[in-house]
XYZ file of N, CA and C in Angstrom:
711
model
N 26.491 -57.993 246.405
C 25.523 -58.048 247.495
C 25.275 -59.485 247.881
N 24.478 -59.699 248.951
C 24.310 -61.046 249.479
C 23.528 -61.950 248.534
N 22.699 -61.379 247.646
C 21.891 -62.198 246.744
C 22.574 -62.466 245.406
N 23.683 -61.785 245.132
C 24.352 -61.934 243.852
C 25.507 -62.915 243.953
N 25.711 -63.702 242.893
C 26.822 -64.648 242.879
C 27.241 -64.961 241.470
N 28.479 -65.445 241.321
C 29.027 -65.838 240.031
C 29.619 -67.225 240.172
N 29.342 -68.095 239.210
C 29.835 -69.463 239.230
C 30.653 -69.723 237.978
N 31.785 -70.448 238.153
C 32.666 -70.768 237.042
C 32.845 -72.278 236.929
N 31.968 -72.983 236.239
C 32.214 -74.408 236.003
C 33.377 -74.555 235.035
N 33.986 -75.723 235.007
C 35.152 -75.935 234.149
C 34.721 -76.219 232.710
N 33.903 -75.310 232.156
C 33.390 -75.488 230.806
C 33.616 -74.257 229.945
N 34.242 -73.214 230.513
C 34.439 -71.985 229.776
C 33.282 -71.022 229.887
N 32.278 -71.358 230.674
C 31.108 -70.498 230.834
C 31.149 -69.786 232.183
N 30.480 -68.642 232.242
C 30.276 -67.921 233.497
C 28.778 -67.787 233.699
N 28.315 -68.144 234.881
C 26.906 -68.036 235.230
C 26.742 -67.033 236.368
N 25.650 -66.281 236.326
C 25.392 -65.256 237.332
C 24.020 -65.471 237.956
N 23.948 -65.272 239.267
C 22.685 -65.360 239.996
C 22.443 -64.065 240.751
N 21.216 -63.573 240.718
C 20.846 -62.362 241.456
C 19.741 -62.637 242.466
N 19.450 -63.922 242.721
C 18.394 -64.272 243.672
C 18.899 -65.268 244.713
N 20.149 -65.094 245.112
C 20.696 -65.956 246.145
C 21.018 -67.356 245.690
N 21.181 -67.563 244.381
C 21.551 -68.864 243.859
C 20.389 -69.740 243.437
N 19.158 -69.242 243.509
C 18.003 -70.052 243.115
C 17.985 -70.296 241.611
N 18.329 -69.269 240.833
C 18.391 -69.412 239.380
C 19.700 -68.813 238.882
N 20.186 -69.365 237.754
C 21.458 -68.923 237.193
C 21.296 -68.634 235.708
N 21.936 -67.555 235.249
C 21.902 -67.154 233.850
C 23.318 -67.137 233.294
N 23.510 -67.759 232.134
C 24.833 -67.745 231.511
C 25.104 -66.366 230.928
N 26.232 -65.770 231.313
C 26.570 -64.426 230.854
C 27.836 -64.405 230.000
N 28.535 -65.546 229.918
C 29.740 -65.615 229.087
C 29.986 -67.070 228.721
N 30.514 -67.293 227.515
C 30.807 -68.661 227.082
C 32.049 -68.683 226.205
N 32.957 -69.592 226.502
C 34.128 -69.875 225.680
C 34.454 -71.349 225.873
N 33.797 -72.241 225.136
C 33.926 -73.685 225.372
C 35.352 -74.213 225.298
N 36.248 -73.491 224.635
C 37.609 -73.999 224.451
C 38.479 -73.837 225.689
N 38.088 -72.959 226.622
C 38.952 -72.658 227.757
C 38.147 -72.573 229.042
N 38.565 -73.326 230.055
C 37.911 -73.276 231.352
C 38.501 -72.190 232.230
N 37.786 -71.856 233.297
C 38.228 -70.828 234.239
C 38.808 -71.475 235.493
N 39.729 -70.759 236.141
C 40.373 -71.272 237.343
C 39.918 -70.577 238.613
N 39.523 -69.296 238.538
C 39.165 -68.584 239.768
C 38.422 -67.299 239.430
N 37.735 -66.747 240.435
C 37.046 -65.467 240.302
C 37.102 -64.754 241.636
N 37.185 -63.428 241.596
C 37.222 -62.630 242.817
C 36.569 -61.284 242.549
N 35.863 -60.763 243.551
C 35.221 -59.463 243.441
C 35.765 -58.522 244.506
N 36.068 -57.283 244.082
C 36.491 -56.250 245.022
C 35.297 -55.654 245.744
N 34.166 -55.593 245.055
C 32.921 -55.069 245.609
C 31.777 -55.635 244.782
N 30.587 -55.071 244.933
C 29.417 -55.614 244.243
C 29.500 -55.467 242.730
N 30.335 -54.557 242.224
C 30.388 -54.297 240.790
C 31.653 -54.806 240.109
N 32.791 -54.661 240.755
C 34.075 -54.911 240.107
C 34.650 -56.272 240.475
N 34.939 -57.076 239.442
C 35.503 -58.399 239.669
C 36.400 -58.821 238.526
N 37.114 -59.924 238.729
C 38.005 -60.464 237.707
C 37.967 -61.981 237.770
N 38.153 -62.618 236.617
C 38.174 -64.078 236.521
C 39.400 -64.502 235.732
N 40.110 -65.520 236.224
C 41.284 -66.038 235.533
C 40.914 -67.286 234.746
N 41.530 -67.429 233.582
C 41.234 -68.547 232.701
C 42.462 -69.443 232.582
N 42.237 -70.728 232.325
C 43.336 -71.691 232.280
C 44.349 -71.407 231.174
N 43.935 -70.704 230.128
C 44.849 -70.431 229.022
C 45.658 -69.161 229.227
N 45.556 -68.530 230.408
C 46.338 -67.339 230.697
C 45.619 -66.027 230.476
N 44.350 -66.061 230.150
C 43.580 -64.837 229.955
C 42.898 -64.417 231.256
N 42.621 -63.122 231.368
C 41.869 -62.572 232.492
C 40.704 -61.771 231.933
N 39.522 -61.980 232.482
C 38.347 -61.198 232.135
C 37.959 -60.353 233.338
N 37.441 -59.152 233.083
C 37.012 -58.296 234.183
C 35.580 -57.820 233.954
N 34.921 -57.456 235.023
C 33.562 -56.924 234.968
C 33.461 -55.707 235.865
N 32.662 -54.738 235.457
C 32.400 -53.572 236.305
C 30.908 -53.339 236.483
N 30.112 -54.384 236.186
C 28.664 -54.280 236.358
C 28.107 -55.474 237.141
N 28.903 -55.960 238.077
C 28.422 -57.037 238.924
C 28.404 -58.402 238.281
N 29.113 -58.566 237.181
C 29.176 -59.862 236.518
C 28.205 -60.043 235.375
N 27.474 -59.000 235.011
C 26.537 -59.118 233.888
C 27.272 -59.254 232.558
N 28.375 -58.527 232.410
C 29.194 -58.617 231.203
C 30.663 -58.757 231.600
N 31.439 -59.421 230.729
C 32.853 -59.679 231.001
C 33.680 -59.290 229.787
N 34.814 -58.604 230.026
C 35.665 -58.077 228.965
C 37.094 -58.582 229.143
N 37.761 -59.023 228.063
C 39.160 -59.453 228.185
C 40.059 -58.307 228.642
N 40.934 -58.592 229.581
C 41.866 -57.596 230.094
C 43.148 -57.589 229.265
N 43.928 -56.527 229.411
C 45.238 -56.428 228.782
C 46.297 -56.895 229.776
N 47.049 -57.937 229.409
C 48.094 -58.478 230.280
C 49.449 -58.126 229.680
N 50.203 -57.296 230.385
C 51.502 -56.843 229.901
C 52.609 -57.754 230.441
N 52.477 -59.034 230.069
C 53.406 -60.070 230.511
C 53.329 -61.179 229.477
N 54.477 -61.542 228.900
C 54.474 -62.481 227.784
C 54.256 -63.909 228.249
N 53.588 -64.700 227.423
C 53.294 -66.097 227.716
C 54.255 -67.035 227.021
N 53.909 -68.340 226.975
C 52.645 -68.903 227.481
C 52.712 -69.222 228.967
N 51.550 -69.110 229.620
C 51.473 -69.418 231.040
C 50.054 -69.826 231.403
N 49.915 -70.374 232.598
C 48.626 -70.796 233.140
C 48.327 -69.951 234.366
N 47.114 -69.451 234.470
C 46.699 -68.677 235.637
C 45.878 -69.566 236.564
N 46.167 -69.493 237.846
C 45.550 -70.393 238.819
C 44.651 -69.704 239.826
N 44.848 -68.404 240.075
C 44.096 -67.752 241.149
C 44.040 -66.251 240.930
N 43.015 -65.629 241.496
C 42.903 -64.173 241.509
C 42.312 -63.768 242.849
N 42.799 -62.660 243.396
C 42.366 -62.216 244.719
C 42.454 -60.698 244.786
N 41.526 -60.076 245.532
C 41.545 -58.635 245.748
C 41.958 -58.312 247.177
N 42.786 -57.281 247.320
C 43.032 -56.726 248.639
C 41.804 -55.938 249.064
N 41.654 -55.658 250.361
C 40.502 -54.858 250.800
C 40.404 -53.503 250.114
N 41.548 -52.929 249.682
C 41.506 -51.623 249.024
C 41.130 -51.715 247.549
N 40.899 -52.920 247.033
C 40.457 -53.092 245.657
C 41.544 -53.468 244.673
N 42.809 -53.374 245.062
C 43.894 -53.798 244.177
C 43.807 -55.302 243.943
N 43.970 -55.708 242.682
C 43.797 -57.121 242.325
C 45.142 -57.777 242.027
N 45.243 -59.060 242.370
C 46.443 -59.853 242.117
C 46.026 -61.182 241.491
N 46.802 -61.639 240.514
C 46.560 -62.936 239.879
C 47.843 -63.756 239.939
N 47.705 -65.057 240.171
C 48.863 -65.943 240.292
C 48.861 -66.979 239.184
N 50.059 -67.482 238.862
C 50.154 -68.511 237.843
C 51.572 -69.019 237.689
N 51.814 -69.715 236.589
C 53.148 -70.244 236.322
C 53.312 -70.468 234.824
N 54.563 -70.430 234.385
C 54.855 -70.671 232.974
C 54.696 -72.154 232.651
N 54.262 -72.426 231.439
C 54.017 -73.813 231.050
C 55.307 -74.627 230.963
N 56.464 -73.971 230.818
C 57.728 -74.706 230.775
C 58.308 -74.928 232.166
N 57.604 -74.482 233.201
C 58.042 -74.711 234.567
C 59.168 -73.816 235.034
N 59.492 -72.761 234.290
C 60.643 -71.927 234.629
C 60.380 -70.952 235.764
N 59.136 -70.560 235.991
C 58.857 -69.605 237.060
C 57.375 -69.582 237.407
N 57.123 -69.240 238.652
C 55.796 -68.847 239.078
C 55.782 -67.335 239.185
N 54.607 -66.737 239.152
C 54.565 -65.274 239.148
C 53.246 -64.769 239.721
N 53.247 -63.483 240.045
C 52.050 -62.787 240.507
C 51.893 -61.526 239.681
N 50.705 -61.308 239.143
C 50.375 -60.102 238.391
C 49.560 -59.168 239.267
N 49.583 -57.876 238.947
C 48.862 -56.873 239.728
C 48.068 -55.962 238.807
N 46.893 -55.549 239.261
C 46.063 -54.584 238.543
C 45.537 -53.552 239.528
N 45.710 -52.278 239.188
C 45.234 -51.190 240.045
C 44.177 -50.346 239.352
N 43.623 -50.856 238.236
C 42.624 -50.085 237.493
C 41.336 -50.879 237.283
N 40.961 -51.643 238.287
C 39.720 -52.400 238.181
C 39.825 -53.654 237.347
N 41.043 -54.135 237.100
C 41.220 -55.367 236.338
C 41.402 -55.183 234.852
N 41.437 -53.948 234.364
C 41.550 -53.716 232.924
C 42.940 -54.040 232.392
N 43.998 -53.691 233.151
C 45.365 -53.980 232.734
C 46.123 -54.643 233.882
N 47.057 -55.529 233.511
C 47.810 -56.309 234.499
C 49.293 -56.265 234.174
N 50.114 -56.097 235.221
C 51.564 -56.063 235.080
C 52.195 -57.050 236.061
N 53.458 -57.385 235.812
C 54.175 -58.292 236.701
C 54.416 -57.629 238.051
N 54.083 -58.343 239.119
C 54.308 -57.876 240.486
C 55.448 -58.629 241.155
N 55.525 -59.950 240.905
C 56.548 -60.771 241.553
C 56.795 -62.018 240.714
N 58.067 -62.442 240.670
C 58.443 -63.641 239.927
C 59.388 -64.495 240.765
N 59.276 -65.812 240.628
C 60.182 -66.728 241.324
C 61.363 -67.126 240.447
N 61.554 -66.447 239.317
C 62.581 -66.852 238.353
C 63.973 -66.880 238.972
N 64.244 -66.042 239.957
C 65.561 -66.004 240.571
C 65.747 -66.986 241.698
N 64.737 -67.779 241.992
C 64.808 -68.741 243.085
C 65.086 -70.138 242.549
N 65.521 -71.002 243.415
C 65.766 -72.392 243.025
C 64.591 -73.292 243.380
N 63.460 -72.688 243.709
C 62.266 -73.463 244.058
C 61.036 -72.635 243.725
N 59.878 -73.107 244.153
C 58.619 -72.373 243.981
C 58.361 -72.026 242.524
N 58.369 -73.035 241.662
C 58.170 -72.793 240.238
C 56.709 -72.577 239.861
N 55.815 -72.849 240.779
C 54.394 -72.620 240.510
C 53.758 -71.922 241.702
N 52.833 -71.019 241.423
C 52.048 -70.372 242.473
C 50.594 -70.740 242.234
N 49.969 -71.314 243.256
C 48.628 -71.869 243.093
C 47.516 -71.022 243.698
N 47.822 -70.163 244.659
C 46.738 -69.436 245.312
C 47.228 -68.203 246.028
N 46.301 -67.269 246.282
C 46.605 -66.009 246.951
C 45.577 -65.741 248.037
N 46.017 -65.067 249.089
C 45.101 -64.659 250.156
C 45.657 -63.409 250.813
N 44.794 -62.401 251.032
C 45.196 -61.184 251.723
C 44.431 -61.050 253.023
N 45.194 -60.950 254.118
C 44.599 -60.733 255.432
C 44.160 -59.287 255.583
N 44.914 -58.353 255.002
C 44.600 -56.927 255.007
C 45.365 -56.309 253.846
N 45.487 -54.960 253.825
C 46.172 -54.293 252.726
C 47.694 -54.427 252.787
N 48.222 -54.955 253.875
C 49.664 -55.069 254.056
C 50.150 -56.505 253.938
N 49.450 -57.433 254.575
C 49.927 -58.804 254.682
C 49.153 -59.736 253.760
N 49.888 -60.463 252.929
C 49.269 -61.435 252.033
C 50.094 -62.698 251.957
N 49.482 -63.754 251.436
C 50.142 -65.052 251.335
C 49.971 -65.599 249.921
N 51.005 -66.295 249.460
C 50.942 -66.992 248.178
C 51.341 -68.440 248.401
N 50.481 -69.362 247.991
C 50.777 -70.792 248.116
C 51.499 -71.246 246.860
N 52.676 -71.836 247.044
C 53.499 -72.233 245.911
C 53.673 -73.744 245.851
N 54.339 -74.178 244.805
C 54.516 -75.617 244.566
C 55.370 -76.280 245.638
N 56.365 -75.556 246.158
C 57.258 -76.134 247.158
C 57.012 -75.545 248.534
N 56.960 -74.227 248.647
C 56.704 -73.597 249.936
C 56.033 -72.257 249.702
N 55.198 -71.792 250.657
C 54.552 -70.496 250.503
C 55.509 -69.360 250.828
N 55.171 -68.176 250.372
C 55.932 -66.982 250.691
C 55.013 -65.991 251.375
N 55.537 -65.276 252.328
C 54.774 -64.262 253.036
C 55.297 -62.896 252.630
N 54.392 -61.937 252.426
C 54.801 -60.590 252.095
C 54.311 -59.611 253.143
N 55.213 -58.799 253.616
C 54.881 -57.694 254.510
C 55.847 -56.578 254.162
N 55.812 -56.198 252.899
C 56.763 -55.253 252.371
C 57.887 -55.958 251.637
N 58.419 -57.054 252.217
C 59.470 -57.851 251.601
C 58.996 -59.286 251.456
N 59.523 -59.996 250.464
C 59.207 -61.407 250.291
C 60.139 -62.225 251.178
N 59.589 -62.989 252.071
C 60.392 -63.817 252.966
C 59.816 -65.217 253.003
N 60.617 -66.197 253.391
C 60.140 -67.566 253.476
C 59.220 -67.753 254.665
N 58.250 -68.629 254.525
C 57.328 -68.972 255.606
C 57.283 -70.487 255.702
N 57.640 -71.024 256.846
C 57.652 -72.465 257.018
C 56.257 -73.031 256.829
N 56.142 -74.036 255.998
C 54.857 -74.661 255.709
C 54.619 -75.821 256.658
N 53.454 -75.831 257.267
C 53.108 -76.942 258.131
C 52.791 -78.172 257.294
N 53.082 -79.320 257.839
C 52.860 -80.559 257.112
C 51.435 -81.032 257.205
N 51.160 -82.133 256.515
C 49.805 -82.662 256.465
C 49.336 -83.171 257.822
N 50.281 -83.439 258.758
C 49.857 -83.934 260.057
C 49.061 -82.888 260.835
N 49.157 -81.611 260.428
C 48.421 -80.558 261.104
C 46.984 -80.454 260.606
N 46.667 -81.103 259.500
C 45.317 -81.068 258.953
C 44.514 -82.238 259.517
N 43.429 -81.914 260.201
C 42.548 -82.950 260.740
C 41.454 -83.216 259.718
N 41.747 -84.072 258.762
C 40.851 -84.397 257.657
C 40.538 -85.888 257.706
N 39.259 -86.198 257.826
C 38.895 -87.612 257.928
C 37.479 -87.826 257.389
N 37.147 -88.988 256.835
C 38.120 -90.048 256.545
C 39.047 -89.656 255.404
N 40.217 -90.217 255.397
C 41.213 -89.948 254.371
C 42.149 -91.153 254.273
N 42.033 -91.931 253.193
C 41.284 -91.754 251.939
C 39.762 -91.812 252.133
N 39.052 -91.303 251.106
C 37.595 -91.275 251.156
C 37.030 -91.514 249.769
N 35.865 -92.167 249.719
C 35.193 -92.367 248.437
C 33.934 -91.521 248.331
N 33.725 -90.616 249.286
C 32.568 -89.710 249.215
C 32.971 -88.345 249.752
N 32.605 -87.996 250.981
C 32.969 -86.707 251.558
C 33.882 -86.908 252.758
N 34.584 -85.843 253.130
C 35.448 -85.858 254.306
C 35.191 -84.598 255.118
N 35.508 -84.647 256.399
C 35.325 -83.513 257.293
C 36.682 -82.945 257.691
N 36.798 -81.621 257.553
C 38.012 -80.913 257.928
C 37.735 -80.179 259.236
N 38.493 -80.479 260.269
C 38.282 -79.858 261.573
C 39.436 -78.921 261.913
N 39.080 -77.818 262.601
C 40.057 -76.811 262.981
C 40.119 -76.711 264.505
N 41.164 -76.086 265.003
C 41.316 -75.974 266.440
C 40.530 -74.848 267.062
N 39.998 -73.932 266.231
C 39.248 -72.793 266.758
C 38.279 -72.309 265.686
N 37.643 -71.174 265.929
C 36.652 -70.626 264.990
C 37.131 -69.317 264.369
N 38.433 -69.130 264.264
C 38.947 -67.929 263.607
C 38.701 -68.024 262.100
N 38.615 -66.880 261.398
C 38.336 -66.910 259.958
C 39.486 -67.536 259.174
N 39.144 -68.294 258.137
C 40.160 -68.952 257.313
C 39.572 -69.241 255.930
N 40.450 -69.440 254.973
C 40.068 -69.821 253.614
C 40.532 -71.248 253.348
N 39.627 -72.064 252.809
C 39.938 -73.452 252.476
C 39.850 -73.618 250.961
N 40.876 -74.181 250.365
C 40.889 -74.430 248.931
C 41.287 -75.876 248.658
N 40.719 -76.431 247.596
C 41.062 -77.782 247.153
C 41.545 -77.692 245.707
N 42.710 -78.277 245.435
C 43.294 -78.287 244.098
C 43.271 -79.710 243.547
N 42.898 -79.842 242.275
C 42.869 -81.165 241.667
C 44.282 -81.594 241.257
N 44.474 -82.821 240.760
C 45.823 -83.285 240.404
C 46.518 -82.445 239.339
N 45.768 -81.612 238.599
C 46.364 -80.744 237.585
C 46.678 -79.362 238.122
N 46.426 -79.132 239.413
C 46.724 -77.846 240.020
C 45.629 -76.813 239.885
N 44.445 -77.217 239.474
C 43.328 -76.287 239.308
C 42.504 -76.213 240.585
N 42.032 -75.009 240.902
C 41.170 -74.842 242.072
C 39.793 -75.411 241.753
N 39.356 -76.416 242.515
C 38.044 -77.016 242.294
C 37.083 -76.696 243.432
N 37.599 -76.086 244.487
C 36.733 -75.723 245.621
C 37.403 -74.609 246.408
N 36.611 -73.630 246.822
C 37.109 -72.561 247.691
C 35.985 -72.120 248.614
N 36.302 -71.960 249.885
C 35.307 -71.515 250.860
C 35.996 -70.711 251.948
N 35.322 -69.673 252.407
C 35.794 -68.909 253.557
C 34.860 -69.206 254.725
N 35.428 -69.553 255.860
C 34.619 -70.007 256.980
C 35.243 -69.597 258.299
N 34.407 -69.474 259.313
C 34.890 -69.305 260.685
C 34.266 -70.361 261.588
N 33.844 -71.466 260.982
C 33.288 -72.586 261.731
C 34.421 -73.474 262.253
N 34.083 -74.324 263.201
C 35.075 -75.230 263.775
C 35.334 -76.439 262.887
N 34.452 -76.669 261.898
C 34.638 -77.792 260.981
C 34.001 -77.454 259.641
N 34.396 -78.183 258.612
C 33.880 -77.957 257.265
C 33.816 -79.297 256.547
N 32.659 -79.599 255.963
C 32.511 -80.840 255.204
C 32.907 -80.604 253.756
N 33.792 -81.422 253.245
C 34.250 -81.343 251.868
C 33.614 -82.469 251.067
N 32.808 -82.108 250.069
C 32.206 -83.110 249.201
C 33.248 -83.637 248.219
N 33.004 -84.832 247.699
C 33.924 -85.424 246.731
C 34.109 -84.464 245.567
N 35.350 -84.012 245.291
C 35.557 -82.939 244.319
C 35.567 -83.376 242.864
N 35.686 -84.666 242.609
C 35.765 -85.109 241.220
C 36.233 -86.547 241.141
N 36.967 -86.847 240.086
C 37.448 -88.210 239.868
C 38.464 -88.606 240.937
N 38.704 -89.890 241.046
C 39.671 -90.393 242.019
C 41.056 -89.814 241.744
N 41.782 -89.534 242.820
C 43.119 -88.981 242.679
C 43.595 -88.343 243.965
N 44.768 -87.740 243.901
C 45.365 -87.062 245.051
C 45.123 -85.566 244.929
N 44.340 -85.006 245.837
C 43.991 -83.595 245.832
C 44.762 -82.867 246.939
N 45.096 -81.615 246.682
C 45.775 -80.786 247.677
C 44.748 -79.931 248.402
N 44.739 -80.005 249.728
C 43.875 -79.157 250.551
C 44.749 -78.087 251.191
N 44.366 -76.827 251.023
C 45.142 -75.710 251.566
C 44.255 -74.875 252.475
N 44.730 -74.606 253.672
C 43.999 -73.807 254.652
C 44.849 -72.594 255.002
N 44.312 -71.391 254.762
C 45.014 -70.150 255.074
C 44.250 -69.429 256.169
N 44.897 -69.180 257.290
C 44.266 -68.490 258.406
C 45.222 -67.527 259.064
N 44.804 -66.951 260.172
C 45.635 -65.979 260.867
C 46.882 -66.628 261.458
N 46.864 -67.947 261.608
C 48.007 -68.656 262.178
C 48.957 -69.189 261.115
N 48.715 -68.870 259.844
C 49.599 -69.304 258.778
C 48.910 -70.185 257.762
N 49.696 -70.967 257.053
C 49.214 -71.809 255.958
C 49.449 -73.274 256.305
N 48.418 -74.081 256.096
C 48.539 -75.519 256.290
C 48.082 -76.233 255.025
N 48.799 -77.259 254.644
C 48.437 -78.025 253.456
C 48.470 -79.511 253.773
N 47.727 -80.261 252.994
C 47.716 -81.706 253.159
C 47.120 -82.377 251.945
N 47.359 -83.647 251.809
C 46.845 -84.422 250.693
C 45.542 -85.108 251.077
N 44.582 -85.041 250.151
C 43.291 -85.703 250.325
C 43.194 -86.768 249.236
N 43.203 -88.014 249.630
C 43.147 -89.120 248.678
C 41.698 -89.491 248.413
N 41.238 -89.189 247.212
C 39.852 -89.451 246.812
C 39.817 -90.735 245.999
N 38.974 -91.667 246.414
C 38.887 -92.964 245.750
C 37.700 -93.032 244.791
């Protein structure tokens, strides 16, 4: 619901708010492993991916979290999780040896996960960093080299270069503004130098202010909209 929210700081904890973000209660803690992403299919069912390759799921709105069963051998790192409008869940990641990127799928509320897609047979795209579904048919996966589009079949999608991103100032030592050509809905994500999602927002505004995401370094900004995927580098000083 509009007053409920879940926050995943990079500390291994999960915090939940039921008053629109005014107060937060810790509902899960694992100091040894941080989380990379969280997604909810509805007010009750959600899933969270962890940096060590684990997935936790909830069916009570985030009050409690349970480890899921992943029927895919490791070791690997999970970077993103996303739900289709019909509730089917997908998680993305890559093997720690760099041999493949992959997408996992769950059709039982996040309790069990199986392999959906692998880049092992390709000569590129060894890592998958993010997922986005426009509807139940069309989805996008952002990869290390180029994104792939799915509409029944996996096909290549030309990636726009950083010149298409209107991000300024860049470099920046505080915040930067990202401007778009229209007000169509889009998802904006920022990845740190280690490939972890440090910011995600869905917006239909003509511009979006990005606060300094962390320590100085080269961050990847990814914008997914109805017109495709755009990426660019954000140099944080």
